[in-house]
Coordinates of C-alpha atoms and ligand atoms in Angstrom, one line a residue:
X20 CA 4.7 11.8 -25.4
X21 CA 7.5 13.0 -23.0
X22 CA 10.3 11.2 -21.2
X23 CA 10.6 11.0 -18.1
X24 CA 12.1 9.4 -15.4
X25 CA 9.7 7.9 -12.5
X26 CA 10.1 7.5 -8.9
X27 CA 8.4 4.7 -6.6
X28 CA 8.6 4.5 -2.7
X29 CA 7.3 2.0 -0.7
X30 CA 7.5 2.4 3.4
X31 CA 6.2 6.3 2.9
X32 CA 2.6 4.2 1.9
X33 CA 2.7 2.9 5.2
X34 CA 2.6 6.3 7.4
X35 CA -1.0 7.1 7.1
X36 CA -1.5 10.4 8.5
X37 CA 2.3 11.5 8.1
X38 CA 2.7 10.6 4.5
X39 CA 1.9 13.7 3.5
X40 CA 5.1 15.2 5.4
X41 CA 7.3 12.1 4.4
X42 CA 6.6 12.6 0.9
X43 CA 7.6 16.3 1.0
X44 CA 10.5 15.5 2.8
X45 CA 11.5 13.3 0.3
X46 CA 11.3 15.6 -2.6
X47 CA 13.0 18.0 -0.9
X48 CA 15.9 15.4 -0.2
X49 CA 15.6 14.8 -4.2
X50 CA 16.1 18.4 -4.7
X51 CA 19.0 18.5 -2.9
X52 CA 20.1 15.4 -4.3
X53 CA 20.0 16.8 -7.9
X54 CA 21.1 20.9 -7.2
X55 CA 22.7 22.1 -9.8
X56 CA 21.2 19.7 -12.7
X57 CA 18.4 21.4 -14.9
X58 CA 15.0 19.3 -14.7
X59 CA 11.6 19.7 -12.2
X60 CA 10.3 17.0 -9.7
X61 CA 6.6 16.5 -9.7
X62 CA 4.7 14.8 -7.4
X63 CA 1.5 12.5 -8.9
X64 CA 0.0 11.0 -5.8
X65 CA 1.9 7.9 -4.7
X66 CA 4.9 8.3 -7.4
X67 CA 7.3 11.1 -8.5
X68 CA 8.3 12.2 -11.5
X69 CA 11.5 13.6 -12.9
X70 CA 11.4 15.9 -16.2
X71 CA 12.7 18.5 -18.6
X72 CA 16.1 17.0 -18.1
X73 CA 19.0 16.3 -20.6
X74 CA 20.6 13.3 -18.9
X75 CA 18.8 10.5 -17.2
X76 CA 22.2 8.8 -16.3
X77 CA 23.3 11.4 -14.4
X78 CA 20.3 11.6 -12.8
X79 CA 19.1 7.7 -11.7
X80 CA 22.8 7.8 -10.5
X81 CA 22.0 10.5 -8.1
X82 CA 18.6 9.4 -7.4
X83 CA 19.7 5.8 -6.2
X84 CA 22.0 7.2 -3.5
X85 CA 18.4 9.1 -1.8
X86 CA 16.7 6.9 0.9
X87 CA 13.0 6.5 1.1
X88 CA 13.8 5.7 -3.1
X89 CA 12.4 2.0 -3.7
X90 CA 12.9 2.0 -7.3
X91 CA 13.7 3.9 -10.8
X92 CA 12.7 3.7 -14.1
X93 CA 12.8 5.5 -17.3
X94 CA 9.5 5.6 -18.9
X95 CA 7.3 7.7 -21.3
X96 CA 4.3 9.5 -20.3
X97 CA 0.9 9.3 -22.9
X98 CA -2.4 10.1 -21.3
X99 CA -4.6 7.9 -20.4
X100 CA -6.1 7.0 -23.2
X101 CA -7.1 3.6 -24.5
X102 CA -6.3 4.4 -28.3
X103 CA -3.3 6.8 -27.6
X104 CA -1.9 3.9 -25.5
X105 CA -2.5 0.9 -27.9
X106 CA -1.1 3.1 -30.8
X107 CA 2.3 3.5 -28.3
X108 CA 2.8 0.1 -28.2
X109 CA 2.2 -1.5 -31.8
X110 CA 4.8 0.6 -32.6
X111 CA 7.3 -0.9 -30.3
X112 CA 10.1 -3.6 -31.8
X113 CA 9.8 -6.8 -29.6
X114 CA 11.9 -9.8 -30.5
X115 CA 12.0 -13.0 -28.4
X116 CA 9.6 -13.8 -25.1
X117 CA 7.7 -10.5 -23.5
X118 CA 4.7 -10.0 -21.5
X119 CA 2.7 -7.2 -20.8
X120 CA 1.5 -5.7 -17.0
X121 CA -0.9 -3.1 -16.7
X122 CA -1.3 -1.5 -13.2
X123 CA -4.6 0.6 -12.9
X124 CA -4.7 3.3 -10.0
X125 CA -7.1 5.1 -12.0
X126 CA -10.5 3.4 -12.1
X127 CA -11.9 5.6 -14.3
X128 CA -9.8 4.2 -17.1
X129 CA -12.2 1.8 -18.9
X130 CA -10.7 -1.6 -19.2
X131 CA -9.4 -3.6 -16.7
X132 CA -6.0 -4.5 -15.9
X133 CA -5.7 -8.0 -16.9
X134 CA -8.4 -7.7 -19.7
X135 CA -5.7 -4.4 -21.2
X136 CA -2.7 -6.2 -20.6
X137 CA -4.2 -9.6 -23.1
X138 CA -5.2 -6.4 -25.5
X139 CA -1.8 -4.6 -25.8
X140 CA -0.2 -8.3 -26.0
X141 CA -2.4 -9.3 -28.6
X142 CA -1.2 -5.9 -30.4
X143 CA 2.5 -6.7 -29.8
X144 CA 2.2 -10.2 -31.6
X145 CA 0.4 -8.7 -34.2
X146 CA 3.1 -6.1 -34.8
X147 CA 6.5 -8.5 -34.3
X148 CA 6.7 -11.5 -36.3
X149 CA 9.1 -13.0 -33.7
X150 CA 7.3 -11.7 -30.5
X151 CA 6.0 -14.9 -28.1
X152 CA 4.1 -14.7 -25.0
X153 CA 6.3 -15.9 -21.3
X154 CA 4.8 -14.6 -18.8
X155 CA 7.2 -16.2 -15.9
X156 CA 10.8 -15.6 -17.5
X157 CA 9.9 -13.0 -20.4
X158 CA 12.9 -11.3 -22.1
X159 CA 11.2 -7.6 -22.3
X160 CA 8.4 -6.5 -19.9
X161 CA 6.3 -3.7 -21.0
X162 CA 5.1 -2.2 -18.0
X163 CA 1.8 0.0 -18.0
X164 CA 1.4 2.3 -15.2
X165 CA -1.9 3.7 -15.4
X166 CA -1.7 6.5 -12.6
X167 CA -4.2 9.2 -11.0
X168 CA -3.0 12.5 -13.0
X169 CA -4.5 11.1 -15.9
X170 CA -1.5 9.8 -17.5
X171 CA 0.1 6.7 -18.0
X172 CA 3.6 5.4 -17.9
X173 CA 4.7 2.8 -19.8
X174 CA 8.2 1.3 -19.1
X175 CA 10.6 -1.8 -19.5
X176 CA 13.0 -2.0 -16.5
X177 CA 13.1 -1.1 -12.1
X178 CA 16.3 0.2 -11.3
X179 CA 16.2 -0.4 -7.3
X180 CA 17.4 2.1 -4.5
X181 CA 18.5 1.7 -1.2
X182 CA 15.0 2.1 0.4
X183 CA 14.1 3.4 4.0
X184 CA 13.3 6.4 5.0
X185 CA 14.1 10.0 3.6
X186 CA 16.7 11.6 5.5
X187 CA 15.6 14.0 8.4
X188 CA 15.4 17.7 8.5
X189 CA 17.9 17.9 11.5
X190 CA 21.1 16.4 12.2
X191 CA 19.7 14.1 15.0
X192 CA 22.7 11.7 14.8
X193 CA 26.4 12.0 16.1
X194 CA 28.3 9.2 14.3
X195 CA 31.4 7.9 15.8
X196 CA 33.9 7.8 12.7
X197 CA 36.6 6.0 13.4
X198 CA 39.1 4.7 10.2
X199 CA 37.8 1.4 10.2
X200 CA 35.6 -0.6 8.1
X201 CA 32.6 -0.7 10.6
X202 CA 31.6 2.8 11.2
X203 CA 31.3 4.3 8.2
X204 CA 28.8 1.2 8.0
X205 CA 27.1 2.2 10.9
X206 CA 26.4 5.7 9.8
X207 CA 25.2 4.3 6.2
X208 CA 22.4 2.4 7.7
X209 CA 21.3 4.4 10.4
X210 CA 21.0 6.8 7.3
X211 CA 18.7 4.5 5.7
X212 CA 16.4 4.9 8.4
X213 CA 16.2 8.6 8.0
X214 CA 18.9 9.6 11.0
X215 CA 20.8 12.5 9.3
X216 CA 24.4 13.1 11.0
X217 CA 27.1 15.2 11.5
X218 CA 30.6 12.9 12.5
X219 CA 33.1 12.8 15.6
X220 CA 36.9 11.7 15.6
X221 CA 39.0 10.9 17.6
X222 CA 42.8 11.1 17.1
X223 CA 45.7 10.6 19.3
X224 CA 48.1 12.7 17.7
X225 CA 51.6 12.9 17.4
X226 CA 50.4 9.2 17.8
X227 CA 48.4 8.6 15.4
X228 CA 49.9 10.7 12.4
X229 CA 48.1 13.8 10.3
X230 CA 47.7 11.5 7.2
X231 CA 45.5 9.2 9.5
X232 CA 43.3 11.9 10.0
X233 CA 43.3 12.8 6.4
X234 CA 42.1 9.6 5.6
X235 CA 39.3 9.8 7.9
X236 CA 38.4 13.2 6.5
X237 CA 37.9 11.4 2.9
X238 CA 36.1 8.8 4.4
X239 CA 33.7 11.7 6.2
X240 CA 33.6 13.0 2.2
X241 CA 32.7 9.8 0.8
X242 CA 29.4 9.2 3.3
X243 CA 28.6 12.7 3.5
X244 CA 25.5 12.7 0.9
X245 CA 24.5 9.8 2.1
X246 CA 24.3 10.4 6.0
X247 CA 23.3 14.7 5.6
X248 CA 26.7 15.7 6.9
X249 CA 27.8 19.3 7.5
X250 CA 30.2 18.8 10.1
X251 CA 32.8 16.6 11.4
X252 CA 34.2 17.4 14.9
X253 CA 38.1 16.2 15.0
X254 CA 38.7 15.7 18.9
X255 CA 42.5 14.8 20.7
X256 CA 42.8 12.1 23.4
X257 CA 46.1 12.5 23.5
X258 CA 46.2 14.0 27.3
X259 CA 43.9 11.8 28.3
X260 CA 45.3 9.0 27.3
X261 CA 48.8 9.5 28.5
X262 CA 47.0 9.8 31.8
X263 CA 45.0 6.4 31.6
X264 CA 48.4 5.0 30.3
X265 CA 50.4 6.0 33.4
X266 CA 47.9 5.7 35.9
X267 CA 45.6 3.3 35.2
X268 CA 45.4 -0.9 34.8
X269 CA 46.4 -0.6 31.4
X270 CA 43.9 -3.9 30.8
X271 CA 41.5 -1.2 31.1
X272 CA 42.9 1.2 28.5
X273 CA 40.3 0.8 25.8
X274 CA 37.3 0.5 27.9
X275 CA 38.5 3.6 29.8
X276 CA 38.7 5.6 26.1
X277 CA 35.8 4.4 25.2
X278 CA 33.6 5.8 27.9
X279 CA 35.6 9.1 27.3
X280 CA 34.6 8.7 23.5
X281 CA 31.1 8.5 25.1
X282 CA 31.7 11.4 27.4
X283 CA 32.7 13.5 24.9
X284 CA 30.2 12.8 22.5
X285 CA 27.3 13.6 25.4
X286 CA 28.7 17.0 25.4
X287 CA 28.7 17.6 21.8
X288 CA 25.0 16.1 21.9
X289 CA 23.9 18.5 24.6
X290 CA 25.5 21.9 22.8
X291 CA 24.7 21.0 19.1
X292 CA 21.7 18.9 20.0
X293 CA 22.2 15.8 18.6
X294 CA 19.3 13.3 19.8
X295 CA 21.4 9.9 19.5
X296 CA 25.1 8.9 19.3
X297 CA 25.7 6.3 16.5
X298 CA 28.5 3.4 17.1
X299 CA 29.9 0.5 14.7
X300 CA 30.5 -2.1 17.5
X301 CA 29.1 -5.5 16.4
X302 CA 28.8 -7.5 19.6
X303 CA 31.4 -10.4 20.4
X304 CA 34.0 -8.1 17.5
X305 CA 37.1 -7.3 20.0
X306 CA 37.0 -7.1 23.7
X307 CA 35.6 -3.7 24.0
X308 CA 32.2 -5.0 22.4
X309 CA 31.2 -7.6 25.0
X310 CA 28.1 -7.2 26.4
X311 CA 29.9 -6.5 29.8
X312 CA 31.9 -3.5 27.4
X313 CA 29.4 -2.3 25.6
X314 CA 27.4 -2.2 29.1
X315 CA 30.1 0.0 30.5
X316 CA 29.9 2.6 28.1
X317 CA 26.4 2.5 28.2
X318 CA 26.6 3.6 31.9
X319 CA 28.2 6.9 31.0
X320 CA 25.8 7.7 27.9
X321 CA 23.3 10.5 28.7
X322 CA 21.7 9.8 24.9
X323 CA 20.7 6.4 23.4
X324 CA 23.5 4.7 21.3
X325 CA 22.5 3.3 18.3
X326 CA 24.3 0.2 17.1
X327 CA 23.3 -0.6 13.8
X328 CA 25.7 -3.6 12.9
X329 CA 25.7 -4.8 16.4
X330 CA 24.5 -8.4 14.7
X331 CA 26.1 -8.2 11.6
X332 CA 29.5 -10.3 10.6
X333 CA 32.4 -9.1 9.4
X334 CA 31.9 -10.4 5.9
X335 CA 28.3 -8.6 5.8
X336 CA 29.6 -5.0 6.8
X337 CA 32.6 -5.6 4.1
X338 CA 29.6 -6.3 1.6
X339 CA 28.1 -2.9 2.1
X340 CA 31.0 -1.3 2.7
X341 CA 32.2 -2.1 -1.0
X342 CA 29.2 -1.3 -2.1
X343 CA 29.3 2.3 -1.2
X344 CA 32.9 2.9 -2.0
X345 CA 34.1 3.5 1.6
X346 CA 36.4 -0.1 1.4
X347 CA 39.4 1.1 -0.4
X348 CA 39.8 4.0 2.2
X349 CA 39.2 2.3 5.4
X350 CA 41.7 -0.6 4.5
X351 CA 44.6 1.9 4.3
X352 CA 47.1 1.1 7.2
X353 CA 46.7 4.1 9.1
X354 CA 46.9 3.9 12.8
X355 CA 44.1 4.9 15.3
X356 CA 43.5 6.3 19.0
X357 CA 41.9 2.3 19.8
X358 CA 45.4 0.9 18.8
X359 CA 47.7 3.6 20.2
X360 CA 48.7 2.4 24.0
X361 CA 47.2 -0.8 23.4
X362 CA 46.9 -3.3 26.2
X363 CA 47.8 -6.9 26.1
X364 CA 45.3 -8.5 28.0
X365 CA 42.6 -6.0 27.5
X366 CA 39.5 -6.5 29.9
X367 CA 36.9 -8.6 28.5
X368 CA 34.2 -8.7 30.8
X369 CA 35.2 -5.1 32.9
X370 CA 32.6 -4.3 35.8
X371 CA 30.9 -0.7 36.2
X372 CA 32.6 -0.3 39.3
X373 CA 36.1 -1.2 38.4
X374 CA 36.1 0.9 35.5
X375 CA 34.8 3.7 38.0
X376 CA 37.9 3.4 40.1
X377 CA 40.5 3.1 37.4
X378 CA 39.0 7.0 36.5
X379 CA 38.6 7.8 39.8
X380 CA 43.0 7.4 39.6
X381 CA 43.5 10.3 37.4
X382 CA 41.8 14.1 37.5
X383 CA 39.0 12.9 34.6
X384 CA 37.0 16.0 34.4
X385 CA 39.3 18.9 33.9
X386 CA 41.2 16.7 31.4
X387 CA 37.8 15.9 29.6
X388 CA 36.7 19.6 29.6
X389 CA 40.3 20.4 27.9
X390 CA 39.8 17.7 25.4
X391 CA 36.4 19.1 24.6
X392 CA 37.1 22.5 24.7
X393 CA 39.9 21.9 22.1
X394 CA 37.7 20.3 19.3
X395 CA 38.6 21.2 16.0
X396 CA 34.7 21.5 14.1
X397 CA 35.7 20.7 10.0
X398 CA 32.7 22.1 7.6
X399 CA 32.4 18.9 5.0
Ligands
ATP590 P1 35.7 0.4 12.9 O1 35.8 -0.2 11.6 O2 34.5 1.3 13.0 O3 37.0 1.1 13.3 P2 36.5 -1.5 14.8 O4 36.2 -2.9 14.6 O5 37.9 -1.0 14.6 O6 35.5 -0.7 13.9 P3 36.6 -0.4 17.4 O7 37.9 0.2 17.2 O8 36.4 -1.1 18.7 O9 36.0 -1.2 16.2 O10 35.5 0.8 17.5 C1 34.2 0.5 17.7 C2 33.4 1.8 17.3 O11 33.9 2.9 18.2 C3 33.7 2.2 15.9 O12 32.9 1.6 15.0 C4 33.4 3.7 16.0 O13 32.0 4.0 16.0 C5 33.9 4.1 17.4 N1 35.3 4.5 17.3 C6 36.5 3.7 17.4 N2 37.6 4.5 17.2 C7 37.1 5.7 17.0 C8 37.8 7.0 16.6 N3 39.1 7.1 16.5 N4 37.0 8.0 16.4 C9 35.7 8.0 16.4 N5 35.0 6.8 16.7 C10 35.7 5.7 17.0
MG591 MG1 38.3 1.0 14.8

């Protein structure tokens, strides 16, 4: 009998042909996940199993942080064996309401799944004075996994993990990091879907001050495992900026940043190719995320910009947010580039055209190519 710890997936099942490569992807992401801990990851056909370890703690901890994980549990592996199995469990303690469920992916085992599953129970009244039979609210579920390899897995609880898909190979994604609550947000759940990134900032310094970009640095550390980070590109809009600010309506002054954020981000796209930009506008949030913003800066995007929380409320991006650990950081009251020269009246509904000739009032592209040209590229 050894311990173990197994691992269940769920939308891998679903992609026939590529499951294969999705699997082995995962693994690999597992790996990476655990580097540096002492144990071996198996794969047995539709599950994966975690052993020769010393602590499972530190491990499911890890674990639940990889996407394309549905769910965890610590179980012990017998063979599949009618007799070594029943033998297993009248020797467990059971007090108070249980049942038993017996999974068979093996159908060479000889008895079937409901027919086992009254068996063992039978075994565990026999064995536990106390022991009754609930099988809608039990106390203790013994689990029986009875699984292709030819062994069996027998366990109480399901400790659930994000989901989704594994993380990429490549660093497809270029998240927009800004030190709010939202993007970090944004990058977690494009994550979940498999989109590994590397993050851009923007900063308006001596306007926005170093320990603002400090904090957004930590927040960049906090995702990092989650989103497949190696780099985060620190970018200035001072110049620029000050240019919009003395030249320009300054209603326009966030939408005219945030096609420069956009411009900006192409370029990094098309040298370090990135295959999407990833934003954490929610539509209707401030003015710059009306549909009439949000389809300005669209008009200057050369790559598809994915909006993951674009329907989400506030409350339901603070939710996740808490939940992994970026909250506490983002609240800090550190200034950013959106709220340095900030307008008044900002344009709600700006047209194309308008925001065209509000940059057609200042020299844009050798003041973008400086800006670019003077990114500062942080290894995470
Ligand atoms: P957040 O919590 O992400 O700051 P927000 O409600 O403050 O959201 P905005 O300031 O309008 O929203 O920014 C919308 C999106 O634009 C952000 O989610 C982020 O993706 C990007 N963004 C804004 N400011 C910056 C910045 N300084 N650096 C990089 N990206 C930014
Ligand atoms: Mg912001």
């Amino acid at each position: 009998m050894n311990n173990i710890i197994l691992i269940r997936f769920n939308e891998i099942h679903l992609k026939g042909g590529n499951k294969k490569y999705f699997t082995k992807l995962l693994i690999n992401n597992i790996k990476d996940a655990l580097d540096g801990i002492d144990c071996k990851v198996e794969d047995i056909q539709n599950r994966l199993v975690v052993r020769d370890y010393e602590n499972a703690d530190e491990i499911i901890e890890k674990l639940k942080c990889v996407f394309g994980i549905h769910s965890i549990s610590r179980a012990v592996e017998l063979d599949n064996d009618v007799n070594t199995i029943k033998d297993y469990i009248s020797q467990l303690k059971i007090s108070g309401s249980f049942k038993c469920n017996v999974n068979r992916a093996d159908k060479s085992f000889p008895i079937k799944s409901n027919d086992f599953a009254a068996d063992l129970g039978e075994l565990v009244l026999n064995n536990n004075k106390d022991a009754k039979v609930d099988i809608h609210t039990p106390k203790t579920t013994i689990n029986v996994d009875i699984r292709e390899n030819g062994k069996t897995y027998i366990f109480n609880e399901f400790i659930f993990a994000y989901d989704g898909l594994p993380l990429g190979e490549n660093r497809d994604g270029l998240l927009l990091l800004s030190g709010g609550i939202d993007s970090p947000v944004a990058g977690f759940c494009m994550a979940k879907r498999g989109l590994r990134q590397d993050i851009l900032h923007f900063d308006s310094f001596p306007y926005t001050s170093k320990l603002a970009k400090e904090k957004v640095i930590t927040l960049a550390k906090k995702i990092k495992t989650f989103i497949g980070a190696k780099y985060m590109y620190v970018c200035s809009m001072t110049k620029l900026q000050e240019e919009f600010h003395i030249h320009c309506n300054t209603e326009f002054a966030i939408n005219l940043l945030r096609r420069s954020m956009i411009r900006v981000a192409n370029a990094l796209c098309k040298k370090y190719k990135y295959k999407t930009i990833v934003t954490g506008e929610s539509l209707g949030q401030v003015a710059s995320q009306t549909i009439e913003s949000l389809t300005t800066t669209n008009a200057v995007a050369e790559y598809p910009v994915m909006r993951p929380l674009i329907s989400f409320n506030k409350d339901e991006i603070v939710k996740i947010a808490k939940e992994i650990n970026t909250f506490e950081t983002s609240i800090l009251p550190y200034e950013d580039c959106c709220t340095v020269f900030l307008p008044r009246n900002p344009v709600i509904k700006p047209k194309i055209k308008d925001s065209e000739k509000e940059e057609s009032k200042i020299d844009l592209l050798p003041l973008l190519k400086s800006v670019i040209d003077n990114i500062e590229v942080i290894e995470l």
